[in-house]
Structures are given as C-alpha cells and as structure tokens.
Coordinates of C-alpha atoms and ligand atoms in Angstrom, one line a residue:
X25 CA 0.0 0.0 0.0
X26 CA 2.4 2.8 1.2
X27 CA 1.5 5.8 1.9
X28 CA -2.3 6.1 3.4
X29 CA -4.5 9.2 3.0
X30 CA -6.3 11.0 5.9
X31 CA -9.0 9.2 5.1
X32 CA -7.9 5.8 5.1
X33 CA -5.9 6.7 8.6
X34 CA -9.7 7.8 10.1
X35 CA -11.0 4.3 8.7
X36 CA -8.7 2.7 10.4
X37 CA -9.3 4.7 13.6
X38 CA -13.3 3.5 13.0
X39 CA -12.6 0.2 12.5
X40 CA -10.3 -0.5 16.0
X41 CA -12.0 -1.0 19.0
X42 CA -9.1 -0.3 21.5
X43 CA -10.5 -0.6 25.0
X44 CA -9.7 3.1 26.5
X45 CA -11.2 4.7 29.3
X46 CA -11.9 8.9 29.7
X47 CA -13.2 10.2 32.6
X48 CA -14.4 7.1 33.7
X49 CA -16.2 5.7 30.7
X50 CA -15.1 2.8 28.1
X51 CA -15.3 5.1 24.9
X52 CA -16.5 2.7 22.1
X53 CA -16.7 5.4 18.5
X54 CA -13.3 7.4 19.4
X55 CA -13.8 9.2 16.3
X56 CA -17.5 10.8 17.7
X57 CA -15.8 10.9 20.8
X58 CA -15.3 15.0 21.1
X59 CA -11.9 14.8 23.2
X60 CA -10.6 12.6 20.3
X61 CA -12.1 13.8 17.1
X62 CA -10.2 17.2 15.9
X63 CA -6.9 15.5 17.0
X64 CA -8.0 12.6 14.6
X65 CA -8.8 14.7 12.1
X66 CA -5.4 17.1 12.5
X67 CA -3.4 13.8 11.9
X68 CA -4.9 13.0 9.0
X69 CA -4.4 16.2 7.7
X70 CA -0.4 15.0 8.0
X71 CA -1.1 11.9 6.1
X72 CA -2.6 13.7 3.0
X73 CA 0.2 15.5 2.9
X74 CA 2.0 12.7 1.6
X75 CA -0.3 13.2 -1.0
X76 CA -0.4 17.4 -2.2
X77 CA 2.3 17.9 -4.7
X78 CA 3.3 20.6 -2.9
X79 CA 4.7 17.8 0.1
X80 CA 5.1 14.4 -1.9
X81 CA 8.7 14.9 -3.2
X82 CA 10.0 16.7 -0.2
X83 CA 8.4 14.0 2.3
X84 CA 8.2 10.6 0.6
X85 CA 10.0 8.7 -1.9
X86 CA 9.7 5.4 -4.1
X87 CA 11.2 2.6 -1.8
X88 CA 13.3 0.5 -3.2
X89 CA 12.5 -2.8 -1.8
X90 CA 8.8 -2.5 -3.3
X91 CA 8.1 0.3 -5.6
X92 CA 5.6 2.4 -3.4
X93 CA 5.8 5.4 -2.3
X94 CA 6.5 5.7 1.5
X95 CA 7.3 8.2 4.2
X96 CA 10.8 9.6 4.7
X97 CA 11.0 8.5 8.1
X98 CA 11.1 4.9 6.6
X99 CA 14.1 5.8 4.9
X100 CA 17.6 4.7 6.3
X101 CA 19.6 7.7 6.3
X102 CA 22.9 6.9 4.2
X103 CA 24.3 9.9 3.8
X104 CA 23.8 13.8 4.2
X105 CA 21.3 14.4 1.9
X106 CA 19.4 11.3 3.3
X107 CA 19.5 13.3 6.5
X108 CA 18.0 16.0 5.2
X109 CA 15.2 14.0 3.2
X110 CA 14.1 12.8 6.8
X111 CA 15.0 16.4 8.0
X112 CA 12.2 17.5 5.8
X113 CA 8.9 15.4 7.1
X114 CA 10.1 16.0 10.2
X115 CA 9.6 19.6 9.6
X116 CA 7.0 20.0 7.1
X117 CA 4.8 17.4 10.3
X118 CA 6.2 19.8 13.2
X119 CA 5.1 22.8 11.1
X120 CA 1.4 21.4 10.3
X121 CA 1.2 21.3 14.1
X122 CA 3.5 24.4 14.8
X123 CA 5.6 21.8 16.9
X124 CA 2.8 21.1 19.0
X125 CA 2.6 17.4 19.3
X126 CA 5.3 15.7 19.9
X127 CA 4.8 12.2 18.8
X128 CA 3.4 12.8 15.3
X129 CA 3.9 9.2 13.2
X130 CA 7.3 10.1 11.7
X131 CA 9.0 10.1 15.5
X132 CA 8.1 6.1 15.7
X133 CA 8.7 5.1 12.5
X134 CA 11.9 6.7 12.8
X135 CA 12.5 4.6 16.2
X136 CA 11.5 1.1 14.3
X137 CA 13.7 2.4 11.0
X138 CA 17.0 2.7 12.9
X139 CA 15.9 -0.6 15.0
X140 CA 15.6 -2.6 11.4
X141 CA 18.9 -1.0 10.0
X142 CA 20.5 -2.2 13.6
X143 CA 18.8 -5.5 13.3
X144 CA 22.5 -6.8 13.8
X145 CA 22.4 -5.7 17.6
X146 CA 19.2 -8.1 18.2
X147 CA 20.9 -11.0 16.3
X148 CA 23.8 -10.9 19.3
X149 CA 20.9 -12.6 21.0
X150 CA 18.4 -14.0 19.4
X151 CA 18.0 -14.7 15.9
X152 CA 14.1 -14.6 16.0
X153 CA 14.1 -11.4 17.3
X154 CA 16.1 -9.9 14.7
X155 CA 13.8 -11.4 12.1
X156 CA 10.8 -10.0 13.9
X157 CA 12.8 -6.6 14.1
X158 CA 13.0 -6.6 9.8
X159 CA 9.6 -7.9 9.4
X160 CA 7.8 -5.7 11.7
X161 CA 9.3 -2.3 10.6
X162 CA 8.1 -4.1 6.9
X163 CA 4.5 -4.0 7.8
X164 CA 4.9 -0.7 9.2
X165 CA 6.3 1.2 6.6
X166 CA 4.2 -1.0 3.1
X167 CA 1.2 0.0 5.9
X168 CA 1.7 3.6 7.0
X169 CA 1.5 2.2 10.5
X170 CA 1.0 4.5 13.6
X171 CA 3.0 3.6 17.0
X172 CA 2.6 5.0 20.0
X173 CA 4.8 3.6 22.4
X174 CA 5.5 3.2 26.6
X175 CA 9.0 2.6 28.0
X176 CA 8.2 3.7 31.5
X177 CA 7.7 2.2 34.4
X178 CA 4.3 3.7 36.5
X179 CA 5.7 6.0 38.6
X180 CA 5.0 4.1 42.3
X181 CA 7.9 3.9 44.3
X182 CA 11.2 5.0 42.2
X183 CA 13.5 4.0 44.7
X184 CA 13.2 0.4 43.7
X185 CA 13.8 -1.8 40.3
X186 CA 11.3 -3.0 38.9
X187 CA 11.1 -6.5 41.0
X188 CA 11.8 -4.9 44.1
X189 CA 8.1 -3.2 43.8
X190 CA 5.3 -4.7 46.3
X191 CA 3.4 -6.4 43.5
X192 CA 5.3 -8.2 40.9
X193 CA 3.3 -6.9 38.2
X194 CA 3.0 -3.7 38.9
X195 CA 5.7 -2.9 36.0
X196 CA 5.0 -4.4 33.1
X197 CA 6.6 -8.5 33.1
X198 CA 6.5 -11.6 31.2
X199 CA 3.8 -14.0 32.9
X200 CA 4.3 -17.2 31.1
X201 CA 5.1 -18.6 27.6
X202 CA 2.6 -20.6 25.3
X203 CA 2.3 -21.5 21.9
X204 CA 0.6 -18.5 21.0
X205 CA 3.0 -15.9 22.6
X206 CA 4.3 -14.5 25.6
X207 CA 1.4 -13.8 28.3
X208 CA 2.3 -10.2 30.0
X209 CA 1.0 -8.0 33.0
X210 CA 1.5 -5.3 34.3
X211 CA 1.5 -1.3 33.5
X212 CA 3.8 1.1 31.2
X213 CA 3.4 4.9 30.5
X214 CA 2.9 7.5 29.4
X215 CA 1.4 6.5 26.1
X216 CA 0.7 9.9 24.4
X217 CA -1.2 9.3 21.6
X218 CA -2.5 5.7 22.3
X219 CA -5.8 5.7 21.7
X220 CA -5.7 7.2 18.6
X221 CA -3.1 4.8 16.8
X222 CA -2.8 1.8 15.5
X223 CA -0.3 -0.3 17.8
X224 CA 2.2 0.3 20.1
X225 CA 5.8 -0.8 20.9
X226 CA 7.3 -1.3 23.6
X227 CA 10.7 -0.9 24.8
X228 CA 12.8 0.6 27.8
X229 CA 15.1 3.0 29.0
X230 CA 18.7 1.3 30.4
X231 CA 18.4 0.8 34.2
X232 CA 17.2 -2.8 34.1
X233 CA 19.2 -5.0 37.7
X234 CA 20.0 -8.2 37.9
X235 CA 16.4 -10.0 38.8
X236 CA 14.6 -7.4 36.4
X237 CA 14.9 -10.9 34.3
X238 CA 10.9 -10.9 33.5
X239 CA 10.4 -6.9 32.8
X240 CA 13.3 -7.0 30.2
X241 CA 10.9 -6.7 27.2
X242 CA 10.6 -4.8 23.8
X243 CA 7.3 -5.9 21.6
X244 CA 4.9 -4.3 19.5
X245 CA 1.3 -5.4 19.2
X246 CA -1.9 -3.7 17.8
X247 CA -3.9 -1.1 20.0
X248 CA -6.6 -3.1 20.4
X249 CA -5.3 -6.4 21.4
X250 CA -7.5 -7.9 23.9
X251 CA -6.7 -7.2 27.5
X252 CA -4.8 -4.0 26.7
X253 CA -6.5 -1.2 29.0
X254 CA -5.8 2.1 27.4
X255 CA -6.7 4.7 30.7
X256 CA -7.0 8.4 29.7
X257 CA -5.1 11.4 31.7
X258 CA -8.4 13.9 32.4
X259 CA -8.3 15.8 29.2
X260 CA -7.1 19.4 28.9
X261 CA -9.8 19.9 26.8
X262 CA -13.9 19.0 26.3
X263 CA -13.3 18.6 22.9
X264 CA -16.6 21.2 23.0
X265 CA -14.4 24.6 23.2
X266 CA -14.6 27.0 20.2
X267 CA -11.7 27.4 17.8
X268 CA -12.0 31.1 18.7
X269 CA -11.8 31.2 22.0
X270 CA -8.9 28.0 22.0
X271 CA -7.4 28.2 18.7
X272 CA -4.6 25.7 19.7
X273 CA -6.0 23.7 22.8
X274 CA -8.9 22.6 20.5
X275 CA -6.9 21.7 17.7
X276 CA -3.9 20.1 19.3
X277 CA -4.7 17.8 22.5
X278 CA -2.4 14.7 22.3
X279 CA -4.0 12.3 24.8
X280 CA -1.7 10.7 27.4
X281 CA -2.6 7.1 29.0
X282 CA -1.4 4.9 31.2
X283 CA -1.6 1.4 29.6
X284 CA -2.6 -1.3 31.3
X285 CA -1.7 -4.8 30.2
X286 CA -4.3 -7.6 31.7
X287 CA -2.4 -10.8 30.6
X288 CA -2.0 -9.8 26.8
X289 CA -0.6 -12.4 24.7
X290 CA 2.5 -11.1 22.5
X291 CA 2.6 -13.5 19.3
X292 CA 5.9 -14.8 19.5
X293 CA 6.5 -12.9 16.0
X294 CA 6.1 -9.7 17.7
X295 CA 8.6 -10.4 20.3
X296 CA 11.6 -8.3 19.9
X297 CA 13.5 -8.9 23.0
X298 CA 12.8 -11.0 26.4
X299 CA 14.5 -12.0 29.3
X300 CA 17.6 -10.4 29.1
X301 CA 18.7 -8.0 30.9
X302 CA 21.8 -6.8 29.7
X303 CA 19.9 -6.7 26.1
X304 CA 17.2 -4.7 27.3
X305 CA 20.1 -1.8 29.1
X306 CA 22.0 -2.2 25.8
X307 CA 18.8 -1.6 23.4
X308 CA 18.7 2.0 23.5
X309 CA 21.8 3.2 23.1
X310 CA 23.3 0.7 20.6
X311 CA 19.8 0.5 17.9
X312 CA 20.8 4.4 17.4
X313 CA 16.6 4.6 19.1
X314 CA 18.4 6.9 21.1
X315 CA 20.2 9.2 18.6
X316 CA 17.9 8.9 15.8
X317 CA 14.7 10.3 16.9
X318 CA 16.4 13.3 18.8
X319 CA 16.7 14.5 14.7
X320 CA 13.0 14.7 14.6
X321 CA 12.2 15.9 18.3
X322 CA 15.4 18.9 17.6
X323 CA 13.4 20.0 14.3
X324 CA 10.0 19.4 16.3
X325 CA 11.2 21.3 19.1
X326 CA 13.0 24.2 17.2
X327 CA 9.9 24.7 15.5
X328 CA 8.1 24.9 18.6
X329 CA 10.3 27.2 20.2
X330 CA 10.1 29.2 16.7
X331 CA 6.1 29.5 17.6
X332 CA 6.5 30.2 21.3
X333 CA 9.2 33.1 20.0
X334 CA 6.8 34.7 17.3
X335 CA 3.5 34.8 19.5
X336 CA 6.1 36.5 21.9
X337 CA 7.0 39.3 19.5
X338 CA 3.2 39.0 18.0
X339 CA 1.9 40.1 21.6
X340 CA 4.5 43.0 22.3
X341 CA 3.8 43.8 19.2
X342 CA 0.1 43.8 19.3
X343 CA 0.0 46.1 22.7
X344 CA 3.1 48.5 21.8
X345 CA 5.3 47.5 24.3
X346 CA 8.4 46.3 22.1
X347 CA 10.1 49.3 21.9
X348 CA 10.9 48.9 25.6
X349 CA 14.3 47.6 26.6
X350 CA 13.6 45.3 29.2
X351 CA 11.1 43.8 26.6
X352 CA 13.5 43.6 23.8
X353 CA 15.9 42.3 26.0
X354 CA 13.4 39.3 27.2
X355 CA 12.6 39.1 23.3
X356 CA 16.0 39.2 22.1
X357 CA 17.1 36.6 24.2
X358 CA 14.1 33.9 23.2
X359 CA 15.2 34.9 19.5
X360 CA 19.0 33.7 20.4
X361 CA 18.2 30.8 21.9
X362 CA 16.1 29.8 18.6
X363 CA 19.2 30.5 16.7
X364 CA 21.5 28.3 19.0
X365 CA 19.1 25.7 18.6
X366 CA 18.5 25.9 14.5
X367 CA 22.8 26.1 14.4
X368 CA 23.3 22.9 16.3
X369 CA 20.7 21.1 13.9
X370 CA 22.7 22.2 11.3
X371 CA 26.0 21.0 13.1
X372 CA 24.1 17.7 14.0
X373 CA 23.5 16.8 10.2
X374 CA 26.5 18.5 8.7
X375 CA 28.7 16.5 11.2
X376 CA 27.2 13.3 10.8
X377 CA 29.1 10.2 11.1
X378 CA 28.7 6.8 9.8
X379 CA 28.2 3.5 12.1
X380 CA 30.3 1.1 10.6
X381 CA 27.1 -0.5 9.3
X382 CA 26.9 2.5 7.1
X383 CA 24.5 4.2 8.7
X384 CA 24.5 8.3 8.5
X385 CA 24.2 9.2 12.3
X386 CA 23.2 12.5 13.3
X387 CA 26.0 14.1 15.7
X388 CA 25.3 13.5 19.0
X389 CA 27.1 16.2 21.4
X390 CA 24.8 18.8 19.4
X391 CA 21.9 16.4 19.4
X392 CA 22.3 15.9 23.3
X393 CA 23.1 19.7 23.4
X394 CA 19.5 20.4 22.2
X395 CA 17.9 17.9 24.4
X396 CA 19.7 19.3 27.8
X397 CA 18.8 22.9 26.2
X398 CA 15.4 22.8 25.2
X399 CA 13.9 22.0 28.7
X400 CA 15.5 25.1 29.3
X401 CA 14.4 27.3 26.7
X402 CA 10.9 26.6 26.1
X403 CA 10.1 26.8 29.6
X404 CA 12.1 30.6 29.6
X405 CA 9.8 31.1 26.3
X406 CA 6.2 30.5 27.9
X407 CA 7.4 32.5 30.8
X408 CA 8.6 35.7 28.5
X409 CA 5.3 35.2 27.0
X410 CA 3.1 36.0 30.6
X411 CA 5.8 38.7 31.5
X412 CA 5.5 40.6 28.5
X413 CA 1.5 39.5 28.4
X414 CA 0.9 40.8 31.6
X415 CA -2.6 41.4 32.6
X416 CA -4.3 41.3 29.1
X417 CA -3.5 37.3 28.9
X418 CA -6.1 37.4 31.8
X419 CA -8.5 39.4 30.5
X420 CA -10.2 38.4 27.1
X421 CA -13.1 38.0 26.3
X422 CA -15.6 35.2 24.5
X423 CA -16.4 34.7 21.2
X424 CA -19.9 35.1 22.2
X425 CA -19.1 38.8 23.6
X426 CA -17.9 39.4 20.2
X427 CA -21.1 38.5 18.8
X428 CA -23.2 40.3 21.4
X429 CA -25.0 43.5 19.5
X430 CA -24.6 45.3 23.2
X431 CA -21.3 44.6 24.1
X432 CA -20.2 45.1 20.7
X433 CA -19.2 49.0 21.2
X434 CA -17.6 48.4 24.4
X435 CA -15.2 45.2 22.8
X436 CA -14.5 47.8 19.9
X437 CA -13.4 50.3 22.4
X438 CA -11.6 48.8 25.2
X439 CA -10.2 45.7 24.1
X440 CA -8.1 47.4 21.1
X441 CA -4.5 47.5 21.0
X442 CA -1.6 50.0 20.1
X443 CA -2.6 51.8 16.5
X444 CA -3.5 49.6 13.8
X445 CA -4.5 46.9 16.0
X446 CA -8.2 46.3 16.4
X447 CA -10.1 44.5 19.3
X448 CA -10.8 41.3 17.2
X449 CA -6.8 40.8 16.6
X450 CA -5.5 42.0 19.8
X451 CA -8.0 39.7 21.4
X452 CA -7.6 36.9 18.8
X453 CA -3.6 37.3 19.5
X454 CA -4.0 37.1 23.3
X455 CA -6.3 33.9 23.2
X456 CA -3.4 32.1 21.4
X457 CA -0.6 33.0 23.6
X458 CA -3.0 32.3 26.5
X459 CA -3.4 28.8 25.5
X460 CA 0.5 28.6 25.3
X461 CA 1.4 29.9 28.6
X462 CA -1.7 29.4 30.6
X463 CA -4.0 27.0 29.9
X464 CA -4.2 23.3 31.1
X465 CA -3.5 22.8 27.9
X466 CA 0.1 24.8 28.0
X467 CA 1.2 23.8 30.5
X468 CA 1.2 20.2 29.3
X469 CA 3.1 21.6 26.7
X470 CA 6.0 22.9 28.5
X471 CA 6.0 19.2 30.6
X472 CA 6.4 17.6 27.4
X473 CA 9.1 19.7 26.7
X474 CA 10.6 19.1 30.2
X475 CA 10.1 15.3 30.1
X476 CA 9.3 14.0 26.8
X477 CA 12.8 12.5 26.1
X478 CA 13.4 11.5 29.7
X479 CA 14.4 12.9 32.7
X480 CA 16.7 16.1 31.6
X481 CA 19.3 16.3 34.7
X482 CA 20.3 12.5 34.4
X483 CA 20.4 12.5 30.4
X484 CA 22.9 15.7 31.4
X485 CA 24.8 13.4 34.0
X486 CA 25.3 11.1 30.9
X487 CA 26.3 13.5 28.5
X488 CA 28.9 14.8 31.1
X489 CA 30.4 11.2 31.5
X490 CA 30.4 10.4 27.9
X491 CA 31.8 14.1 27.0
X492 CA 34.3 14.1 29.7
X493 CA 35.4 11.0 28.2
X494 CA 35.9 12.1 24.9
X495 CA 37.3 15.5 25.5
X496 CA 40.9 15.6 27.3
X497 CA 42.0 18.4 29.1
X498 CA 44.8 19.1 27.7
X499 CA 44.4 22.8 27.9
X500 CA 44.8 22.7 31.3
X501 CA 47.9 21.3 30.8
X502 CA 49.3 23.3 28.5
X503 CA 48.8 26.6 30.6
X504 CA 50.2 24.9 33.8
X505 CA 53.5 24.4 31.6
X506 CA 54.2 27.6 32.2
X507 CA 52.8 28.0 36.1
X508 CA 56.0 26.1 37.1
X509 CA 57.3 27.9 40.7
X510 CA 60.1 29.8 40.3
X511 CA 62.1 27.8 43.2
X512 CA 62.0 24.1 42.0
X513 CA 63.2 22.8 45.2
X514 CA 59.8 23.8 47.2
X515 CA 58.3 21.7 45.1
X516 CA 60.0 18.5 46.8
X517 CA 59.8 20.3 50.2
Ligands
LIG610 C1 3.6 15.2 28.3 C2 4.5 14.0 28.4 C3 4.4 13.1 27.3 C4 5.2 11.9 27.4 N1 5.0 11.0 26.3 C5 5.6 9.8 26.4 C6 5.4 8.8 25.5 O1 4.7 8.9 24.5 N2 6.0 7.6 25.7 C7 6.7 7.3 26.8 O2 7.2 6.2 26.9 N3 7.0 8.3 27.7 C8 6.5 9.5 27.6 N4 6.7 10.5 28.5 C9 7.3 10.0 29.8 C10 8.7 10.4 29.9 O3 9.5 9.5 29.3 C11 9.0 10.5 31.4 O4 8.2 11.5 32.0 C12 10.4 10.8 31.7 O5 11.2 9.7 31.3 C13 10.7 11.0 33.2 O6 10.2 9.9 33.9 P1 9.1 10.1 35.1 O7 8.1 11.1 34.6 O8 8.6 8.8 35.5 O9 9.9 10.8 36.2 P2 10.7 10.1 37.4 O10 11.7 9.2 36.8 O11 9.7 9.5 38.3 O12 11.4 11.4 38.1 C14 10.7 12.2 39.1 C15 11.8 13.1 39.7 O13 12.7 12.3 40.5 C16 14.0 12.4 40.0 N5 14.6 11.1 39.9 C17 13.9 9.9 39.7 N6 14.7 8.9 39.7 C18 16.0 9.4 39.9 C19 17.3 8.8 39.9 N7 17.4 7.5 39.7 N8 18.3 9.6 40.1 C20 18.1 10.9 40.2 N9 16.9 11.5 40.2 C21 15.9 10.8 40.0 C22 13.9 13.1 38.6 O14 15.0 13.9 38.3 C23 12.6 13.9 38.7 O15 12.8 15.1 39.2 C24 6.0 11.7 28.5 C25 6.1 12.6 29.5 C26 5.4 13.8 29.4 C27 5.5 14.8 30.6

C-alpha cells in the first residue's frame, strides 16, 4: 500500500475497537468521541500531505524494496542528503502542528527504522528477534502504520527496580510462555497518543538489575489487542471549546494514557526482545533509538520554540510594548536561543558520522546539546510570553461577547491594542498566547518539553560522562606548563 490518506488513517481509527477509558467511561466510536475527534482529524491532515504535490517529493520517496511510495521517516539515512530527506517530514509534520505534538507518526517510524537497519544488535541474541525486528518495521512502513509507544515504568515507588516493587506486576513483566506468545502483565506509561493509533511498541530505557529478568521486554502489538486497557489522563480539553476562544488547545490535544496490560498475549513474531537484561540496558543506546529520533524531536522542538518566539514578539507587538528595553531584551534573548538551537541542527547533520554498518548518524554532542537545552528554553519562552502578556492574557473576552450587539461597542473600544490593532486581533492574538502559557492545555506543553525524552538532569549526568570521556583536558595542561614555581626545590619540600 504505502503511503495512506487522511482518510484511510480515520477508517482505520473507526474500524479498532481499543478498550480506552476517559473520565471514567469505556469510549467505544473514538472518532465521535469530542476529546478525540479534531486531534483525529489534525493527523490526518499529515497523512494527506504525503499526497499534495506541494509535500510528496519533499516527504516521501519510491522505496526500493517495493516500488511504493512511502514516508521519509522509513528511509535509512545513508548519507547527508538522506539526513535532510528525513529532515524534511520532520519539519514540514512539526510545522502542520506548529511543533505542538510531539509524537506525530514520523518520531516512531523513525524509532522502528534505525531498530531494522540495527537488526545486527538483536541477532547478538536471538535470531528470532532480529527477524521479527526486519519484518515488523516491513509491515509498518508498506502500511503507513501509527506507533505509540510506553517505555516507562508507572511512577509508584522509584527508589526500587522493577522486581523490588510490592506487587510483581506492577511494572510491566512476562507472565508465562505458550504456543501463542508470551502472556504479559502489568502497567507502562505514558502512552501519548494511544488511543488514537494503531499499535504500540514497547521498549525501555537502560536501568534494568539483575532479577529485572521478567520486565526485560521490547514488543509491539496492535492497540486493540485484547486485555490492553488504554486509561485516559483527564483531558485538557472538552473537545466542545470553540476554535476562537482556544485556537490551539482545540486543535492540538495529544492524549496521554497509562496502559494497562491484563495478561495480553504477544505472538511470539512480535517479540523483539525477552528476558535479558543486559539486552534490554543495551537496546537504547546501541539501535541508534536513542540518537535517531532526537533528529525529529530537535526540528519538532525548534519549530516549537520558533512558535513560542513569534506569539512573543506577536503580543508585544500587538500592545506597543516592544520598543521597551527590558522587553527587547526578554525578546532578544528567546530569539538567540532559537538560533542556538537551529545552528546545532545544522551541526548535527553537517557533522554526521557513519556506524560502521553504514548508517549516516546525526551528531550526538549537538543532538544531546539540544535535548539538555530545550527544557530550558521553552520553559524561559512560555514565561517571556506571561511577562510581556501581563494582565491582558487574563482578561479576554468570548467569542460570544464578540457576537453580542450590546457589548459590541464596548469590545471595539476597550479591548483594542496599540494603532492599527483592532479588538478582534489583539484579542484573537492574546487567546493564542493564552493557550500557550496558561491554559491546562500549555502547561502540558511545557512538561512535554521538560520530560518528553526522559528525565533532563540525568540525560545531562550522561552527557557529562560520555563528553568528559571524549574531551581531554589538555588545555589545562598546557597553561600549567608555564605555572612552574620559580624555586624548583619547594616543590619537593
Ligand atoms: C507530556 C508528556 C508526554 C510523554 N510521552 C511519552 C510517550 O509517548 N511515551 C513514553 O514512553 N514516555 C512518555 N513520557 C514520559 C517520559 O519519558 C517520562 O516523563 C520521563 O522519562 C521521566 O520519567 P518520570 O516522569 O517517570 O519521572 P521520574 O523518573 O519518576 O522522576 C521524578 C523526579 O525524580 C528524580 N529522579 C527519579 N529517579 C531518579 C534517579 N534514579 N536519580 C536521580 N533523580 C531521580 C527526577 O530527576 C525527577 O525530578 C512523556 C512525558 C510527558 C511529561
């Protein structure tokens, strides 16, 4: 098939019959399902454009292997200009969304890409799981698939591994085997997306001990396989909210959900890893589905941070404050820290280098540089936003008050902003930025930016190690050449 249409992506929605649970009901039409629906309906506006002429050069290409036309995210990256062929879906998807969710289809299928090309890494162990590895990320990419995906633990008590919890299946663990598959229990988060896709994967983060045996697991199985309980975060939106009043929190709600596994069987050829712990700690970092996504969440964030940065400058703008220093300062700063970020993607693809399997590998101190920075940043962005916002973030009013005959003079009047301005824009302007830095909604935003790719201050730890390691101070040296003390012998004394 290859590449699938919005409209074949929302048949495939109708068709599943995921079991997921929002606000306490067992939602059986997710498409009717208001919460769900203009998410639904946002994606599939990504999938046609895989059909417009004005996407389908710059974000697909003609596989190989079988003819059809398939995502660039499928593609494994070669070479430079590979990079930027994945460079570009990744950015023409952040841009549909203006970088607003975070795990649009191409981050996954990115994830299962580099796992395929590193194939070799699952063959150390077991050779059916390397075969599942190729065939899997086959199905996905001749289907258009759509992976969500869960590699941590519930948060109960994180002073203990995972078999060191009270209840043995409280992370998710291999039960049993049978013919069929491997029977599993147990919970994983934070599924954003879930019930809106078609499977989900899962794998882990390193940090697996020695009697972790059972919860050492990477699978993917469809959303709605039976006993899979999808359970809904309470939605930052009613899904009823107009598109004036929220233009962005009732466009862009990605759904997070805790994913409960009630002894679900994994067929055996959907078994990636098991019961092996050193695997499992070694699966991240050596399958590049590490270092391979951060290309797509760096051009998802920076395009993010590009948003955050304009509705800044859009709401000094609007209310004739930007001619102020201590606002162009605050403004000036969010407008650097876009450019550091947009340099060091450039870095990370111009300096490449290539796994001795051949595979073109984004740079990873400027990759890790943007994931330490980012959490940073965007938080600094949303808060520049309510500074220079002040008051007015506060203060708009509804669509309806725009509509009202009486009010109408008084909207006109008071609600207007520096010269040129009028109510409807300053107001439209201010509802934006208010969903970005205020609302329920934002605020899940600037979380996801904090979290998304794991906990920020230990990934830094990491980089630290791995940097320190590669970076001798030899500087240091050097200038103490010439600190010697002028009387040699105190130096014995
Ligand atoms: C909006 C959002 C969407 C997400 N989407 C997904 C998704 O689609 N799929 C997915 O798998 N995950 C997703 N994540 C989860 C993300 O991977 C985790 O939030 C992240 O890995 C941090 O784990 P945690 O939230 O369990 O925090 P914890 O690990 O519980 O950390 C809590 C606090 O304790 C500290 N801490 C905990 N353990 C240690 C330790 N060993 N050493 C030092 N400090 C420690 C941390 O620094 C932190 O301050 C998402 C997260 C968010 C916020």
């Amino acid at each position: 098939m290859g590449i699938r249409t919005g409209a074949q992506y929302i048949e495939a929605v109708k068709a599943r019959k995921p079991e997921v649970w929002l606000s306490g009901k067992r939602i059986e039409n997710l498409f009717e399902e208001p919460v769900f629906k203009q998410p639904i309906l946002e994606i599939a506006k990504l999938y046609d454009m895989q059909h417009d002429p004005e996407f389908q050069d710059k974000i697909t290409h003609v596989c190989e292997e079988t003819g059809e036309r398939v995502n660039n995210a499928f593609l494994v990256p070669k070479c430079y200009e590979d990079l930027v062929k994945r460079r570009n879906v990744f950015e023409a998807f952040a841009k549909a969304t203006f970088g607003l969710m975070g795990r649009t289809p191409d981050f996954l299928n990115v994830v299962v890409t580099s796992m395929y090309y590193n194939s070799w890494f699952f063959e150390k162990y077991n050779k059916n799981w390397a075969e599942n590895v190729r065939n899997y990320y086959k199905y996905m990419r001749d289907n258009d698939i759509f992976l969500t995906h869960a590699i941590i633990n519930p948060q109960n008590d994180r002073s203990k591994t995972s078999h060191e919890q009270k209840d043995t299946y409280t992370h998710l663990g291999a039960v049993k085997e049978t013919p069929d598959g491997l029977v599993v229990r147990g919970a994983k988060m934070l599924a954003t997306l879930a019930p809106v896709t078609d499977e989900v994967i899962i794998y882990s983060f390193p940090g697996f001990a020695p009697g972790d045996e059972k919860y050492a697991l990477a699978f993917a199985i469809p959303i709605d396989t039976p006993g899979l309980r999808i359970i809904c975060r309470e939605p930052m939106q009613d899904g009823q909210r107009s598109f004036f009043d929220h233009p962005l929190a009732s466009r862009f709600e990605e759904m997070d959900a805790l994913l409960v596994f009630d002894d679900v069987v994994v067929p055996w050829d959907r078994v990636f890893l098991y019961n092996n712990v050193e695997a499992a700690n070694k699966l991240y970092p050596m399958t590049g589905a590490g270092q391979q996504p951060a290309h797509q969440s760096g051009v998802r964030g920076l395009v993010k941070l590009e948003f955050a940065t304009q509705v800044a400058m859009k709401v000094a703008d609007t209310i004739g404050v930007d001619g102020y220093l201590n606002v162009q300062d605050q403004l000036g700063e969010l407008a650097q820290s876009l450019e550091s970020i947009r340099a060091l993607l450039k870095v990370a693809e111009y300096e490449h280098t290539m796994t001795e399997h051949g595979e073109a590998m984004p740079a990873y101190v400027p990759l890790e540089t943007i994931r330490g920075l980012l959490p940073k940043m965007y938080p600094r962005a949303i808060e520049v936003i309510q500074i220079v916002g002040a008051g007015g973030l506060l203060m708009s009013p509804t669509g309806a008050d725009f509509e009202s005959e009486e009010l109408r003079g008084s909207i006109d009047n008071y609600y207007v902003g520096r010269e040129g301005i009028s109510s409807l824009e300053r107001v439209s302007i201010f509802k934006l930025a208010w969903d970005l830095c205020g609302e329920a909604f934002g605020q899940r935003l600037l979380q996801y930016e904090r979290y998304y790719t794991g906990d920020p201050i230990r990934k830094r730890g990491i980089f630290y190690n791995n940097y320190k390691r590669q970076t001798p101070l030899t500087m240091v040296d050097e200038a103490l050449k010439g600190a010697q003390l002028d009387n040699k012998e105190a130096l014995t004394n």
